[in-house]
Amino acid sequence: MKNIYIKTLCVLTLGLTFASCNDYLDDAPKGSKIPTTLADYEAFIRDEYTNQSVDIAQASTLINDKFIDIATLAAQRLTKANYMWDETADRIQLNQADERTYYGQYAGISTFNLIIANALTTTEATEEQKRVIWAEAKILRAMSYYNLANFYADTYVASTASTKLSVPLITSADINAPSKQVTIQEMYDFILTDVKDALPYLPKVSQTPLHPNLGAGYAFYSRVYLQMNNYTEALKYADLALAENNKLYDWVAYYNNNKAVIDIPNSYTNTPSPMGYDYVENYTFRHGERTYLSTEYSIPVERAQRFETGDVRFKSRWKIRTVGAETYYRRTLSGMFNYGGITTVEVYLIKAECLARAGQISEALDLLNAVRKTRILPASYQDIATADKTTALNAIFKTKYNELILTLIPFTDARRLNAEGVYKFSLSKTADGTNYNLSSESHLWTMTFPQGATKNPGNGTITQNVAK
């Protein structure tokens, strides 16, 4: 990547904020340069470990999608409060250091603001090329705001979205830019507008897996509308996304090709992750929580039990292990993992949900079973067949929950369904002889802003969206 020099790289309340063009030094240090060409700005999109990572650690912790060992629970009180569903804990006071989600997403937003503000006036590019980079930055900014809004604020409910607060909105890369903590409705309106602005200029084929293409734009639009319970629009854009890319990865073939290693008893030799940059299901690639590591998280026994019998996607990724007093399913893949981007399987299941809600049960199950056939061993596979809407939807939810494990989507879906009140999501477990429960009504479903943000709100104000 080009060595791009900017005057100010300082951590502010709203993230790692870049100076505006007027703040650049007149003389860049030797070996550096002031960004002027479109290529200079486009290079920021390729900064995958800062601008293209989505750290949602506490969300995965809350729904127990990852295994947390005894030592970590003893050392990290916020993590323990979420993992053990402690509703008495004051998570506002405990959240003194867990700032990665907040500052990480705003760091990317600052970068995308910089690109949006300058791409159209850069040099050494055609107008069409400028518009493409501008549009890609708009999609990435909208995706980052979606992550923040669905982490630190309540889920979207039309009747309350205009009165409840979301997260701070900032659209300028200037270090002195004001911020305003907008309502949930204002935030969703902003996200939808960004996508609408970008769609006409997105290319059908990406420059790299990090650059969102037209399929990514449609897929993200579908995700946002689903979160708003607008199933008509979610279905419309799911169809458009699948017209751009409808490929599904054959996990049965992956397992068969690697079973000699996968099936060795008590062996945890890593096999290569197929979910990297060239995963056929990718619309756009973004890293998850483990940006720099080449392995994914191990998962609890209770979580492993929610996978279908014969699910080789599960079998290829985790294997049971006992170390001392702890038993869990240890991860066995190594490589890259698209935990923060968008994939075709999510869109298949969005479309399936929308069809089922519209009473088109058979069509919905055709999509669900198309996904399952690429995941379940033939000896274990049976089509899910039902005429009952609730049964069909629960099957779709279960598959989606398993498919998108360790991403933000199981968390956002659970919040959406809990707010709807018809297909509520709750969890229970037993640890050391004690029963624990995460109610669908729990306040734990909304994360607290870190104290670093609320104590130093910069050029704006921040109000917590949850009492503790």
mmCIF file of C-alpha atoms in Angstrom, residues 115-373:
data_model
loop_
_atom_site.group_PDB
_atom_site.id
_atom_site.type_symbol
_atom_site.label_atom_id
_atom_site.label_comp_id
_atom_site.label_asym_id
_atom_site.label_seq_id
_atom_site.Cartn_x
_atom_site.Cartn_y
_atom_site.Cartn_z
ATOM 1 C CA ILE A 115 -12.626 9.480 0.841
ATOM 2 C CA ILE A 116 -16.206 10.694 0.335
ATOM 3 C CA ALA A 117 -15.123 14.303 0.844
ATOM 4 C CA ASN A 118 -12.175 14.163 -1.548
ATOM 5 C CA ALA A 119 -12.548 11.361 -4.100
ATOM 6 C CA LEU A 120 -14.532 13.404 -6.617
ATOM 7 C CA THR A 121 -11.901 16.168 -6.768
ATOM 8 C CA THR A 122 -8.791 13.983 -6.970
ATOM 9 C CA THR A 123 -6.416 13.768 -9.916
ATOM 10 C CA GLU A 124 -5.216 11.073 -12.313
ATOM 11 C CA ALA A 125 -8.591 9.388 -12.724
ATOM 12 C CA THR A 126 -11.709 9.552 -14.863
ATOM 13 C CA GLU A 127 -14.995 10.796 -13.452
ATOM 14 C CA GLU A 128 -16.320 7.242 -13.548
ATOM 15 C CA GLN A 129 -13.360 5.938 -11.552
ATOM 16 C CA LYS A 130 -13.815 8.673 -8.961
ATOM 17 C CA ARG A 131 -17.491 7.850 -8.564
ATOM 18 C CA VAL A 132 -16.716 4.173 -8.013
ATOM 19 C CA ILE A 133 -14.363 4.848 -5.081
ATOM 20 C CA TRP A 134 -16.783 7.434 -3.671
ATOM 21 C CA ALA A 135 -19.630 4.904 -3.842
ATOM 22 C CA GLU A 136 -17.575 2.123 -2.266
ATOM 23 C CA ALA A 137 -16.693 4.407 0.655
ATOM 24 C CA LYS A 138 -20.389 5.218 1.084
ATOM 25 C CA ILE A 139 -21.283 1.526 1.386
ATOM 26 C CA LEU A 140 -18.464 0.865 3.832
ATOM 27 C CA ARG A 141 -19.435 3.863 5.964
ATOM 28 C CA ALA A 142 -23.056 2.690 6.035
ATOM 29 C CA MET A 143 -21.956 -0.808 7.044
ATOM 30 C CA SER A 144 -19.878 0.584 9.902
ATOM 31 C CA TYR A 145 -22.760 2.714 11.168
ATOM 32 C CA TYR A 146 -25.053 -0.307 10.975
ATOM 33 C CA ASN A 147 -22.629 -2.222 13.194
ATOM 34 C CA LEU A 148 -22.477 0.578 15.757
ATOM 35 C CA ALA A 149 -26.235 1.188 15.771
ATOM 36 C CA ASN A 150 -26.943 -2.492 16.326
ATOM 37 C CA PHE A 151 -24.405 -2.811 19.103
ATOM 38 C CA TYR A 152 -24.754 0.290 21.289
ATOM 39 C CA ALA A 153 -28.411 1.181 20.671
ATOM 40 C CA ASP A 154 -31.713 -0.666 20.805
ATOM 41 C CA THR A 155 -32.870 -2.495 17.708
ATOM 42 C CA TYR A 156 -35.103 -0.742 15.179
ATOM 43 C CA VAL A 157 -38.792 -0.579 16.118
ATOM 44 C CA ALA A 158 -40.851 1.754 13.939
ATOM 45 C CA SER A 159 -43.041 2.997 16.804
ATOM 46 C CA THR A 160 -40.071 4.126 18.945
ATOM 47 C CA ALA A 161 -37.286 4.745 16.431
ATOM 48 C CA SER A 162 -37.952 8.489 16.290
ATOM 49 C CA THR A 163 -37.650 8.917 20.058
ATOM 50 C CA LYS A 164 -34.869 6.537 21.086
ATOM 51 C CA LEU A 165 -31.241 7.533 20.651
ATOM 52 C CA SER A 166 -28.760 5.662 18.474
ATOM 53 C CA VAL A 167 -25.041 6.510 18.210
ATOM 54 C CA PRO A 168 -23.124 9.694 17.341
ATOM 55 C CA LEU A 169 -23.286 10.600 13.662
ATOM 56 C CA ILE A 170 -20.345 12.353 12.055
ATOM 57 C CA THR A 171 -19.929 12.876 8.326
ATOM 58 C CA SER A 172 -16.765 14.961 8.201
ATOM 59 C CA ALA A 173 -13.130 13.900 8.406
ATOM 60 C CA ASP A 174 -12.177 17.227 9.985
ATOM 61 C CA ILE A 175 -10.821 16.754 13.490
ATOM 62 C CA ASN A 176 -13.027 19.581 14.765
ATOM 63 C CA ALA A 177 -16.218 18.288 13.168
ATOM 64 C CA PRO A 178 -19.225 18.291 15.497
ATOM 65 C CA SER A 179 -21.099 15.112 16.266
ATOM 66 C CA LYS A 180 -24.694 14.524 17.197
ATOM 67 C CA GLN A 181 -26.168 11.436 18.810
ATOM 68 C CA VAL A 182 -29.097 11.002 16.461
ATOM 69 C CA THR A 183 -32.244 8.955 16.893
ATOM 70 C CA ILE A 184 -32.494 5.402 15.645
ATOM 71 C CA GLN A 185 -34.754 6.584 12.818
ATOM 72 C CA GLU A 186 -32.303 9.280 11.776
ATOM 73 C CA MET A 187 -29.467 6.775 11.752
ATOM 74 C CA TYR A 188 -31.358 4.279 9.605
ATOM 75 C CA ASP A 189 -32.441 7.053 7.245
ATOM 76 C CA PHE A 190 -28.787 8.070 6.906
ATOM 77 C CA ILE A 191 -27.676 4.485 6.237
ATOM 78 C CA LEU A 192 -30.367 3.954 3.610
ATOM 79 C CA THR A 193 -29.477 7.223 1.897
ATOM 80 C CA ASP A 194 -25.801 6.271 1.718
ATOM 81 C CA VAL A 195 -26.702 2.994 0.032
ATOM 82 C CA LYS A 196 -29.164 4.671 -2.349
ATOM 83 C CA ASP A 197 -26.519 7.230 -3.344
ATOM 84 C CA ALA A 198 -23.909 4.537 -3.942
ATOM 85 C CA LEU A 199 -25.844 1.913 -5.907
ATOM 86 C CA PRO A 200 -25.758 3.607 -9.353
ATOM 87 C CA TYR A 201 -21.949 3.732 -9.285
ATOM 88 C CA LEU A 202 -20.948 0.392 -7.764
ATOM 89 C CA PRO A 203 -19.104 -1.909 -10.174
ATOM 90 C CA LYS A 204 -20.371 -5.415 -10.891
ATOM 91 C CA VAL A 205 -16.869 -6.766 -10.273
ATOM 92 C CA SER A 206 -14.760 -5.617 -7.312
ATOM 93 C CA GLN A 207 -11.197 -4.324 -7.612
ATOM 94 C CA THR A 208 -10.373 -6.494 -4.583
ATOM 95 C CA PRO A 209 -12.456 -8.523 -2.099
ATOM 96 C CA LEU A 210 -12.315 -5.482 0.219
ATOM 97 C CA HIS A 211 -14.113 -3.232 -2.279
ATOM 98 C CA PRO A 212 -17.916 -3.620 -2.171
ATOM 99 C CA ASN A 213 -19.462 -4.329 -5.559
ATOM 100 C CA LEU A 214 -23.051 -4.010 -6.783
ATOM 101 C CA GLY A 215 -23.989 -7.339 -5.241
ATOM 102 C CA ALA A 216 -22.666 -6.145 -1.883
ATOM 103 C CA GLY A 217 -24.742 -2.976 -2.139
ATOM 104 C CA TYR A 218 -27.916 -4.931 -2.825
ATOM 105 C CA ALA A 219 -27.119 -7.489 -0.114
ATOM 106 C CA PHE A 220 -26.485 -4.828 2.503
ATOM 107 C CA TYR A 221 -29.674 -2.989 1.527
ATOM 108 C CA SER A 222 -31.524 -6.268 2.078
ATOM 109 C CA ARG A 223 -29.901 -6.714 5.495
ATOM 110 C CA VAL A 224 -30.901 -3.226 6.615
ATOM 111 C CA TYR A 225 -34.498 -3.547 5.438
ATOM 112 C CA LEU A 226 -34.811 -6.902 7.184
ATOM 113 C CA GLN A 227 -33.645 -5.287 10.428
ATOM 114 C CA MET A 228 -36.403 -2.708 9.916
ATOM 115 C CA ASN A 229 -38.978 -5.499 9.433
ATOM 116 C CA ASN A 230 -39.602 -4.271 5.886
ATOM 117 C CA TYR A 231 -39.834 -7.699 4.293
ATOM 118 C CA THR A 232 -41.005 -6.435 0.898
ATOM 119 C CA GLU A 233 -37.903 -4.313 0.345
ATOM 120 C CA ALA A 234 -35.621 -6.903 1.957
ATOM 121 C CA LEU A 235 -36.898 -9.515 -0.514
ATOM 122 C CA LYS A 236 -36.549 -7.134 -3.463
ATOM 123 C CA TYR A 237 -32.886 -6.454 -2.778
ATOM 124 C CA ALA A 238 -32.145 -10.053 -1.833
ATOM 125 C CA ASP A 239 -33.295 -11.046 -5.312
ATOM 126 C CA LEU A 240 -31.115 -8.360 -6.888
ATOM 127 C CA ALA A 241 -28.101 -9.470 -4.838
ATOM 128 C CA LEU A 242 -28.555 -13.120 -5.765
ATOM 129 C CA ALA A 243 -28.791 -12.111 -9.415
ATOM 130 C CA GLU A 244 -25.237 -10.784 -9.014
ATOM 131 C CA ASN A 245 -23.900 -13.776 -7.069
ATOM 132 C CA ASN A 246 -25.813 -16.852 -5.901
ATOM 133 C CA LYS A 247 -22.914 -19.256 -5.396
ATOM 134 C CA LEU A 248 -22.825 -21.553 -2.367
ATOM 135 C CA TYR A 249 -19.641 -23.221 -1.143
ATOM 136 C CA ASP A 250 -19.698 -27.020 -1.113
ATOM 137 C CA TRP A 251 -18.767 -27.836 2.476
ATOM 138 C CA VAL A 252 -19.548 -31.518 1.937
ATOM 139 C CA ALA A 253 -16.814 -31.634 -0.699
ATOM 140 C CA TYR A 254 -14.458 -29.733 1.613
ATOM 141 C CA TYR A 255 -15.027 -32.271 4.362
ATOM 142 C CA ASN A 256 -14.564 -35.224 2.032
ATOM 143 C CA ASN A 257 -11.322 -33.738 0.711
ATOM 144 C CA ASN A 258 -9.966 -33.185 4.229
ATOM 145 C CA LYS A 259 -11.611 -35.932 6.279
ATOM 146 C CA ALA A 260 -8.365 -37.886 6.619
ATOM 147 C CA VAL A 261 -7.092 -35.026 8.798
ATOM 148 C CA ILE A 262 -10.402 -33.863 10.282
ATOM 149 C CA ASP A 263 -11.411 -37.291 11.584
ATOM 150 C CA ILE A 264 -8.162 -38.218 13.353
ATOM 151 C CA PRO A 265 -9.149 -38.789 17.019
ATOM 152 C CA ASN A 266 -7.673 -36.333 19.536
ATOM 153 C CA SER A 267 -5.841 -34.481 16.786
ATOM 154 C CA TYR A 268 -6.298 -30.753 16.321
ATOM 155 C CA THR A 269 -4.179 -30.243 13.220
ATOM 156 C CA ASN A 270 -5.448 -27.194 11.377
ATOM 157 C CA THR A 271 -6.947 -27.447 7.923
ATOM 158 C CA PRO A 272 -7.089 -24.373 5.638
ATOM 159 C CA SER A 273 -10.040 -22.014 5.969
ATOM 160 C CA PRO A 274 -12.018 -21.666 2.740
ATOM 161 C CA MET A 275 -13.715 -18.509 4.116
ATOM 162 C CA GLY A 276 -10.997 -16.089 3.065
ATOM 163 C CA TYR A 277 -10.650 -13.485 0.357
ATOM 164 C CA ASP A 278 -11.624 -15.835 -2.474
ATOM 165 C CA TYR A 279 -14.591 -17.544 -0.773
ATOM 166 C CA VAL A 280 -17.182 -18.000 -3.516
ATOM 167 C CA GLU A 281 -19.953 -16.774 -1.203
ATOM 168 C CA ASN A 282 -18.331 -13.368 -0.649
ATOM 169 C CA TYR A 283 -19.975 -10.163 -1.759
ATOM 170 C CA THR A 284 -17.420 -8.167 0.209
ATOM 171 C CA PHE A 285 -14.781 -9.228 2.730
ATOM 172 C CA ARG A 286 -14.195 -7.654 6.127
ATOM 173 C CA HIS A 287 -12.264 -9.106 9.033
ATOM 174 C CA GLY A 288 -13.889 -9.989 12.332
ATOM 175 C CA GLU A 289 -12.618 -9.718 15.888
ATOM 176 C CA ARG A 290 -9.456 -11.766 15.337
ATOM 177 C CA THR A 291 -7.940 -9.530 12.692
ATOM 178 C CA TYR A 292 -4.308 -10.513 13.018
ATOM 179 C CA LEU A 293 -4.752 -14.136 14.053
ATOM 180 C CA SER A 294 -5.167 -16.976 11.611
ATOM 181 C CA THR A 295 -7.542 -19.089 13.705
ATOM 182 C CA GLU A 296 -11.137 -18.615 14.817
ATOM 183 C CA TYR A 297 -12.638 -19.016 18.280
ATOM 184 C CA SER A 298 -13.421 -22.247 20.046
ATOM 185 C CA ILE A 299 -17.072 -22.656 21.039
ATOM 186 C CA PRO A 300 -18.898 -23.921 24.151
ATOM 187 C CA VAL A 301 -20.375 -27.421 24.290
ATOM 188 C CA GLU A 302 -23.909 -25.990 24.557
ATOM 189 C CA ARG A 303 -23.359 -23.975 21.386
ATOM 190 C CA ALA A 304 -22.016 -26.967 19.487
ATOM 191 C CA GLN A 305 -25.158 -28.917 20.325
ATOM 192 C CA ARG A 306 -27.295 -26.488 18.307
ATOM 193 C CA PHE A 307 -25.828 -27.603 14.989
ATOM 194 C CA GLU A 308 -27.661 -30.190 12.905
ATOM 195 C CA THR A 309 -26.525 -33.803 12.905
ATOM 196 C CA GLY A 310 -24.220 -34.325 9.948
ATOM 197 C CA ASP A 311 -23.331 -30.637 9.580
ATOM 198 C CA VAL A 312 -19.861 -30.848 8.066
ATOM 199 C CA ARG A 313 -19.345 -27.114 8.219
ATOM 200 C CA PHE A 314 -19.372 -27.580 11.993
ATOM 201 C CA LYS A 315 -17.416 -30.857 11.849
ATOM 202 C CA SER A 316 -14.717 -29.230 9.707
ATOM 203 C CA ARG A 317 -14.263 -26.315 12.104
ATOM 204 C CA TRP A 318 -14.445 -27.608 15.679
ATOM 205 C CA LYS A 319 -13.577 -30.746 17.629
ATOM 206 C CA ILE A 320 -14.331 -31.540 21.271
ATOM 207 C CA ARG A 321 -11.450 -31.205 23.708
ATOM 208 C CA THR A 322 -10.979 -31.399 27.461
ATOM 209 C CA VAL A 323 -8.185 -29.525 29.220
ATOM 210 C CA GLY A 324 -8.246 -29.857 32.993
ATOM 211 C CA ALA A 325 -11.704 -28.944 34.226
ATOM 212 C CA GLU A 326 -12.790 -27.359 30.941
ATOM 213 C CA THR A 327 -14.453 -29.102 28.007
ATOM 214 C CA TYR A 328 -15.163 -27.188 24.818
ATOM 215 C CA TYR A 329 -15.002 -27.498 21.039
ATOM 216 C CA ARG A 330 -11.578 -26.389 19.842
ATOM 217 C CA ARG A 331 -11.225 -24.596 16.512
ATOM 218 C CA THR A 332 -9.403 -26.500 13.778
ATOM 219 C CA LEU A 333 -9.291 -24.138 10.782
ATOM 220 C CA SER A 334 -6.516 -21.669 9.995
ATOM 221 C CA GLY A 335 -6.451 -18.802 7.524
ATOM 222 C CA MET A 336 -8.815 -15.861 6.945
ATOM 223 C CA PHE A 337 -12.488 -15.593 7.890
ATOM 224 C CA ASN A 338 -15.098 -13.232 6.432
ATOM 225 C CA TYR A 339 -16.833 -12.342 9.692
ATOM 226 C CA GLY A 340 -17.477 -8.662 8.982
ATOM 227 C CA GLY A 341 -18.529 -8.648 5.341
ATOM 228 C CA ILE A 342 -21.539 -10.076 3.517
ATOM 229 C CA THR A 343 -21.988 -13.499 1.939
ATOM 230 C CA THR A 344 -24.539 -15.156 -0.295
ATOM 231 C CA VAL A 345 -25.748 -17.587 2.364
ATOM 232 C CA GLU A 346 -27.008 -14.673 4.474
ATOM 233 C CA VAL A 347 -28.985 -13.388 1.507
ATOM 234 C CA TYR A 348 -30.408 -16.838 0.720
ATOM 235 C CA LEU A 349 -31.735 -16.984 4.273
ATOM 236 C CA ILE A 350 -33.013 -13.397 4.250
ATOM 237 C CA LYS A 351 -34.975 -14.246 1.123
ATOM 238 C CA ALA A 352 -36.222 -17.471 2.698
ATOM 239 C CA GLU A 353 -37.467 -15.603 5.777
ATOM 240 C CA CYS A 354 -39.223 -12.963 3.692
ATOM 241 C CA LEU A 355 -40.956 -15.601 1.570
ATOM 242 C CA ALA A 356 -42.035 -17.593 4.625
ATOM 243 C CA ARG A 357 -43.466 -14.496 6.266
ATOM 244 C CA ALA A 358 -45.445 -13.854 3.074
ATOM 245 C CA GLY A 359 -46.899 -17.361 3.237
ATOM 246 C CA GLN A 360 -44.754 -18.752 0.423
ATOM 247 C CA ILE A 361 -43.581 -21.655 2.566
ATOM 248 C CA SER A 362 -42.605 -24.070 -0.190
ATOM 249 C CA GLU A 363 -40.459 -21.487 -1.990
ATOM 250 C CA ALA A 364 -38.815 -20.494 1.305
ATOM 251 C CA LEU A 365 -37.920 -24.094 2.125
ATOM 252 C CA ASP A 366 -36.483 -24.627 -1.351
ATOM 253 C CA LEU A 367 -33.941 -21.904 -0.562
ATOM 254 C CA LEU A 368 -33.274 -23.203 2.939
ATOM 255 C CA ASN A 369 -32.722 -26.742 1.672
ATOM 256 C CA ALA A 370 -30.459 -25.509 -1.130
ATOM 257 C CA VAL A 371 -28.178 -24.138 1.591
ATOM 258 C CA ARG A 372 -28.445 -27.219 3.792
ATOM 259 C CA LYS A 373 -27.538 -29.625 0.978
#
